[in-house]
Amino acid sequence: MGEQSTMKVLAPQAAIPKISRRAMLVGFAVIGASLALSGCSNQKGFAASALPNGELGRQLNVYSWGDYEDPANISDFQDSSDVRVQLDSFGSNEELIAKLAATRGTSGYDVVVPTGLYIPQMVANGLLQPLDHSRIPNMANLDPTYTNQVWDPGNQHSIPKAWGTTGYVYDTTVIKDELSSWQDFLTAAETTASGKTAVLEDAWEVVAIYLAAHNIDMNSMDATALDAAEEYLVGTLAKSIRAFNSNVVTSGIPQGTFALMQSFNGDARQGMLAASDPERWKFVFPTPTANLWMDNWSLATGAQHPDAAYAFINHMMTPEAALREVEYIGYHTGIKDLKEAALADDMELPDLVFPSQEVLDRLKTAVLNDGQERRVEILNRMQAKAGA
Amino acid sequence: MRKFSRRGASVAALSFPTWAYLVFFFIIPVGLVLWYSFGYKPDLFTAHSNSTLSFDRYVEAMDPTFLSTFINTLQIAGLGTLICLLVGIPFAYWMAVKVPSKWRGLLVALVLVPFWTNFLVRTLGWQIVLAPEGFVSDALQNLGILNGPIEILYTRAAVQLGVVYNYLPLMILPLFVSLDRAGVSLREASRDLGANRWRTMFEVTLPLAAPGIISGALLVFIPLMGDYITASVLGGAQGNMVGQLVANQFNSAQNWALGSAMAVMLMVFILLTVVIVGAIYLIIRAILRFNRRVLIEEPAS
Amino acid sequence: MTQNSTLSPIVGNDSLSHDSGSVQIRGVVKRYGTSPAVAGIDLQVRSGEFLSLLGPSGCGKTTLLRMIAGFEEPDEGDILLAGSSVVGVAPNKRPVNTVFQAYALFPHMTVAENVAYGLRQKRTPKAEIAARVSEALELVQMSSFATRNPRMLSGGQQQRVALARAIINRPKVLLLDEPMSALDRKLREEMQLELKVLQRQLGITFIFVTHDQAEAMSMSDRIVVMLDGKIQQVGTAEEIYTNPATSFVAGFIGKQNFISGTLGANGRVETQDGTFVCAGKSEAAAGAPVLAAIRAESIHVHTQEPTIEPNVVAGTMGVVSFLGDVIQYQITTGSGQELLARMTPTHGVLPAAGEKVWLSWAPEHAQIFPNPAPRTGA
């Protein structure tokens, strides 16, 4: 297993050192947090953000997903700017939001990386600052396909950082049939890959497998559709599932633990790159549709190092940084002509990062709606059934 | 009187580290968790609020996932403690009795070696060891011991193995100390008085090791009930543990009220287990005492 | 300790039979690593005898005892109890019991439960156990402590319990491993007496390990003096005192003075302080290096030069110490040899330190041993 995949395995656990640090300080830290919380219920104010003044300063605090930036890009930025980058990681958007909301602008984080669909609510609650585009000249490098998304028209609060889609990867030595759709996924999971199948630990994504396979809108709030999904997922599929784990694909492929894994395209690529026999594995952009998600650079309210933050975001949007980024994390960063640059650089497994236009056209974006609670319930019951 | 109160004050001052530790690291945190468990999560942007108090989180926590995971956890922890005992007792006995005393320090150090590494890293190591394409799997297949790759990773068996590995030292050390303290001369006395090895084991060695067995079992069982790292690294759909659910509520879902309610239920349950185990111990001890009691008639003087 | 008829169950009939409590040790060797702890021992212990194994620590006496008990097996030789070999027999199958050095009472049991332990192993009926426990506790005067925890007892009380726990099993041989070493002197002297009485009463063989010669002499029928895993001498207390076989035995028993010299004719020993007459015989050839051994209590101190004694040496009085019932004088002779003399306080006027004195002793109180160059005195 390569170092990269080890780190990826560690990434979902990135919260652990934080927890233990928190545990070390139990009494005081928890008291502090409770004061902060009681404070926030009384007053809605945020700590003031520092205004850009042209001074880069010497420190920048970035709060991102685990192992989501090429360390070479970080050190490049540090070397060229003399700014020290403190990189912390979170494991879910909820964690990011809760931390920003609880600290009311005193979290110390400058740059954060929320997923698109959470941005409107974060903006409405004042967690993110409007961006000054004049300080990010490299925005000109962005492919217009990825800007001006529904969740943030005009990119007022966010700039594309990376996007990806959900699909699945399978072991061709176990599953001999050619798989191409979500229905194929379900069939294989119930038969040849039963007991060797992993799905994401994400209620929306798991329910979407059933909905997409039955040509139902993945964001459906229709009770009958969700009941049918529950009946199938809990009653039939659950017993075939070996793991509900969003991070298992990077180690699961080289270790050969599973035959069929629902996964994001970039993670699957990392796993296949770490495998000794990548040709054994096949990634599918399944029909008829799948989730298109995008993570974004944003500036947290209360950020104390705005100049360094803008410089950092701008730095990550140079074509060179974008190329490194896509080769490292395996996700398209939204920079123009990135595919051509990557192909010219002989990037490995480019098909997993740059799906065809035909695939792109059929992807849809996940929405947080009133059906979410029901989806969480379905996943919980499924896990209970699988674990019994 | 003044002397007494001054003395009382100095005792209080001397014991400051003890009670300050208890208050700040035990009473306040547990109290806060209890307090939080009566609150709720108002919205996505707030982890917690206590503005209205209710038992709703406890009702919410008792859903099928939690209960089945709870039973899972209980089985893993119970079986894990039992395996640790079965492995730990002979090992500690060997260390305390059979090994020349000059090697004991080294053995204790060796038992502690795993603690030199971070818990998570140790557990991740097992992921590599147990991988179907890993070296152990390859070796077993090459030796003809297995027909196919090891299919243990992300199953309950892997979690069981992981917890035994992670918690075994916590069992061995108190067992070793109690067996060591029981001393070889008491066992020799028992043999001398006509007891064979087994009788000596059950009448002398085990009763004297009982405090070690109890503290070892508690040292393993309690943290194991709350462990979530082993299960999240080695477990899959099966072998989920309640600690993961609590951690998820605090980390990913940021629902501190629900997480606290789960944590409180876990604590209450552990407390109950300790009480039950303690009661069983006292009953067994009482039975043994009853069996060996000697009723001496009053001398007819 | 009172004697009465209810003691009969403990004074078992079998222990009275002629040979049942005999122990024979034949050519026993025990090695730890390369060095022998017991280097070839032959010994006959008679049934009903009180035998002490006496020697300094490391002499092999405890190892020998543990081999009789069965905690160690000999590398060579044989051990017979009542005429049959017990080598390879587990300790719990041997008809012997042990009183351990630190008593080894079970801390999780009461005094009565401790004493009952051996009988319980033999599945003795409960009523009989109760009767025999109460009897055994009475024998060691511990009846009122039956329900106590042994940890709450004093050293002497613990020892009595350990004794009761061993003898209740009616062993053919009782092994005692320095049982008094943890007691203070007064208590030790009391217990020595009691132990002797008890042994007579029970009629069982006692093998008693000690490094204290006074203790061994006060109780034993015979004493075995051991050194470096070998027997130096076997004999009664009197034999060993008056006729030590080696200079080591002579030095180990009582306070001994050794004067080195060469053997002359007719039991004369030529030393730097003159020639002395010794009644003891020596097989050494004339001219051989020898040690003349004279006990401190055999030396008389004079303030004026005596005229009739054959062995007189002049010296200067050094330290005078009161040792309770005796006074010890340290005298330096003209050649620089230091000699100790012990006399009862009633003897007369005490010479002061620095005074010139004369020492004398009778020829029959001096013994001659070959001089083992590395070991020149006790």
XYZ file of N, CA and C in Angstrom, chain C residues 242-324:
249
model
N 31.634 -30.400 72.025
C 32.892 -30.787 72.650
C 33.875 -31.379 71.671
N 33.372 -31.934 70.599
C 34.282 -32.620 69.704
C 34.003 -32.278 68.247
N 34.168 -31.012 67.883
C 33.861 -30.625 66.505
C 34.792 -31.343 65.529
N 34.231 -31.769 64.428
C 35.009 -32.561 63.482
C 35.926 -31.698 62.640
N 35.545 -30.472 62.376
C 36.358 -29.600 61.519
C 36.468 -28.234 62.171
N 37.399 -27.476 61.681
C 37.547 -26.122 62.217
C 36.300 -25.310 61.921
N 35.603 -25.634 60.801
C 34.375 -24.901 60.497
C 33.322 -25.150 61.569
N 33.147 -26.432 61.918
C 32.150 -26.758 62.944
C 32.553 -26.101 64.252
N 33.820 -26.199 64.576
C 34.304 -25.597 65.811
C 33.986 -24.108 65.833
N 34.173 -23.453 64.669
C 33.939 -22.009 64.610
C 32.472 -21.666 64.593
N 31.664 -22.567 64.089
C 30.252 -22.247 63.923
C 29.506 -22.400 65.239
N 29.988 -23.310 66.074
C 29.308 -23.564 67.345
C 30.043 -22.789 68.426
N 29.386 -21.843 69.057
C 30.002 -21.079 70.145
C 30.993 -20.062 69.611
N 31.647 -19.364 70.556
C 32.630 -18.348 70.177
C 34.002 -18.985 70.263
N 34.650 -19.077 69.160
C 35.874 -19.856 69.081
C 37.077 -18.944 68.818
N 38.209 -19.245 69.493
C 39.467 -18.577 69.155
C 40.325 -19.540 68.362
N 40.919 -19.052 67.287
C 41.833 -19.893 66.515
C 43.225 -19.275 66.572
N 44.206 -20.094 66.940
C 45.591 -19.627 66.921
C 46.336 -20.520 65.934
N 46.952 -19.883 64.945
C 47.626 -20.710 63.949
C 49.056 -21.006 64.390
N 49.509 -22.176 64.011
C 50.869 -22.563 64.388
C 51.262 -23.820 63.645
N 52.318 -24.457 64.119
C 52.705 -25.726 63.506
C 52.674 -26.794 64.574
N 52.415 -28.028 64.099
C 52.252 -29.129 65.028
C 53.624 -29.626 65.479
N 53.778 -29.713 66.793
C 55.011 -30.270 67.323
C 54.742 -31.663 67.848
N 55.548 -32.127 68.757
C 55.400 -33.472 69.305
C 54.418 -33.455 70.474
N 53.761 -34.596 70.715
C 52.889 -34.793 71.870
C 51.790 -33.753 71.994
N 51.181 -33.445 70.892
C 50.053 -32.509 70.931
C 50.483 -31.103 71.265
N 51.709 -30.757 71.012
C 52.126 -29.368 71.228
C 51.968 -28.583 69.930
N 51.571 -27.374 70.120
C 51.439 -26.497 68.956
C 52.344 -25.298 69.151
N 53.224 -25.072 68.165
C 54.149 -23.943 68.295
C 53.558 -22.739 67.575
N 53.395 -21.671 68.344
C 52.830 -20.450 67.775
C 53.765 -19.297 68.057
N 53.405 -18.121 67.547
C 54.242 -16.939 67.783
C 54.186 -16.506 69.234
N 53.147 -16.958 69.958
C 53.024 -16.587 71.357
C 53.510 -17.692 72.275
N 54.210 -18.642 71.701
C 54.742 -19.705 72.536
C 54.189 -21.053 72.154
N 54.545 -22.045 72.911
C 54.113 -23.405 72.628
C 53.019 -23.787 73.603
N 51.924 -24.376 73.055
C 50.789 -24.734 73.899
C 50.580 -26.224 73.860
N 50.061 -26.718 74.959
C 49.779 -28.145 75.058
C 48.300 -28.363 74.780
N 47.993 -29.284 73.892
C 46.598 -29.571 73.571
C 46.345 -31.034 73.792
N 45.225 -31.343 74.428
C 44.881 -32.731 74.699
C 44.321 -33.407 73.453
N 43.711 -32.627 72.579
C 43.078 -33.191 71.390
C 44.097 -33.842 70.470
N 43.603 -34.826 69.681
C 44.526 -35.523 68.793
C 44.399 -34.950 67.385
N 45.482 -35.105 66.651
C 45.402 -34.717 65.251
C 46.148 -35.731 64.432
N 45.598 -36.026 63.248
C 46.257 -36.987 62.377
C 47.362 -36.337 61.568
N 47.455 -35.011 61.656
C 48.459 -34.327 60.846
C 49.870 -34.704 61.304
N 50.805 -34.673 60.364
C 52.193 -34.999 60.673
C 52.831 -33.830 61.402
N 53.860 -34.124 62.155
C 54.562 -33.059 62.851
C 55.103 -32.059 61.840
N 55.019 -30.788 62.202
C 55.491 -29.747 61.290
C 54.404 -29.217 60.363
N 53.217 -29.874 60.353
C 52.142 -29.404 59.482
C 51.507 -28.133 60.055
N 51.025 -27.244 59.205
C 50.343 -26.046 59.718
C 49.000 -26.444 60.331
N 48.742 -25.993 61.537
C 47.493 -26.350 62.217
C 46.866 -25.118 62.854
N 45.628 -25.303 63.309
C 44.939 -24.277 64.093
C 44.649 -24.874 65.446
N 44.957 -24.142 66.457
C 44.518 -24.531 67.785
C 43.249 -23.763 68.071
N 42.196 -24.505 68.442
C 40.918 -23.850 68.693
C 40.600 -23.884 70.174
N 40.340 -22.726 70.731
C 39.991 -22.653 72.154
C 38.726 -21.814 72.257
N 37.708 -22.339 72.929
C 36.467 -21.578 73.081
C 36.668 -20.391 74.011
N 35.931 -19.343 73.733
C 36.057 -18.131 74.548
C 35.735 -18.425 76.004
N 34.743 -19.313 76.226
C 34.354 -19.594 77.618
C 35.354 -20.517 78.325
N 36.309 -21.077 77.559
C 37.330 -21.929 78.175
C 38.573 -21.143 78.585
N 38.629 -19.891 78.207
C 39.813 -19.078 78.507
C 39.596 -18.321 79.817
N 40.569 -18.416 80.684
C 40.498 -17.673 81.951
C 41.354 -16.430 81.868
N 40.873 -15.376 82.487
C 41.617 -14.118 82.492
C 42.194 -13.911 83.895
N 43.490 -13.582 83.948
C 44.139 -13.369 85.244
C 44.779 -11.996 85.258
N 44.755 -11.361 86.432
C 45.427 -10.073 86.549
C 46.885 -10.248 86.987
N 47.176 -11.459 87.502
C 48.576 -11.771 87.824
C 48.949 -13.045 87.113
N 50.231 -13.175 86.802
C 50.632 -14.315 86.023
C 50.401 -15.600 86.802
N 49.585 -16.521 86.259
C 49.350 -17.784 86.961
C 50.600 -18.673 86.858
N 50.760 -19.558 87.795
C 51.990 -20.347 87.835
C 51.763 -21.804 87.494
N 50.577 -22.316 87.789
C 50.424 -23.754 87.622
C 49.877 -24.168 86.256
N 49.289 -23.252 85.565
C 48.656 -23.627 84.292
C 49.725 -23.897 83.233
N 49.444 -24.890 82.332
C 50.433 -25.161 81.287
C 50.380 -24.132 80.154
N 49.200 -23.637 79.843
C 49.076 -22.745 78.694
C 48.775 -21.328 79.165
N 49.801 -20.506 79.129
C 49.610 -19.123 79.576
C 50.156 -18.195 78.495
N 49.391 -17.132 78.238
C 49.899 -16.137 77.306
C 49.564 -14.753 77.860
N 50.534 -13.843 77.732
C 50.310 -12.490 78.242
C 49.724 -11.615 77.136
N 48.939 -10.635 77.570
C 48.357 -9.744 76.565
C 47.888 -8.458 77.187
N 47.325 -7.598 76.373
C 46.817 -6.316 76.844
C 45.311 -6.325 76.696
N 44.613 -5.898 77.746
C 43.159 -5.890 77.732
C 42.652 -4.841 76.738
N 41.707 -5.263 75.911
C 41.071 -4.321 74.970
C 39.639 -4.052 75.404
N 38.716 -4.187 74.513
C 37.313 -3.858 74.787
C 36.708 -4.881 75.738
N 35.969 -4.384 76.710
C 35.236 -5.260 77.624
C 33.744 -5.030 77.364
N 33.008 -6.100 77.031
C 31.584 -5.911 76.731
C 30.744 -6.792 77.627
N 29.666 -6.185 78.138
C 28.698 -6.962 78.901
C 27.699 -7.575 77.926
N 27.545 -8.881 77.943
C 26.598 -9.539 77.050
C 25.465 -10.139 77.873
N 25.131 -9.476 78.971
C 24.040 -9.994 79.790
C 24.584 -10.992 80.787
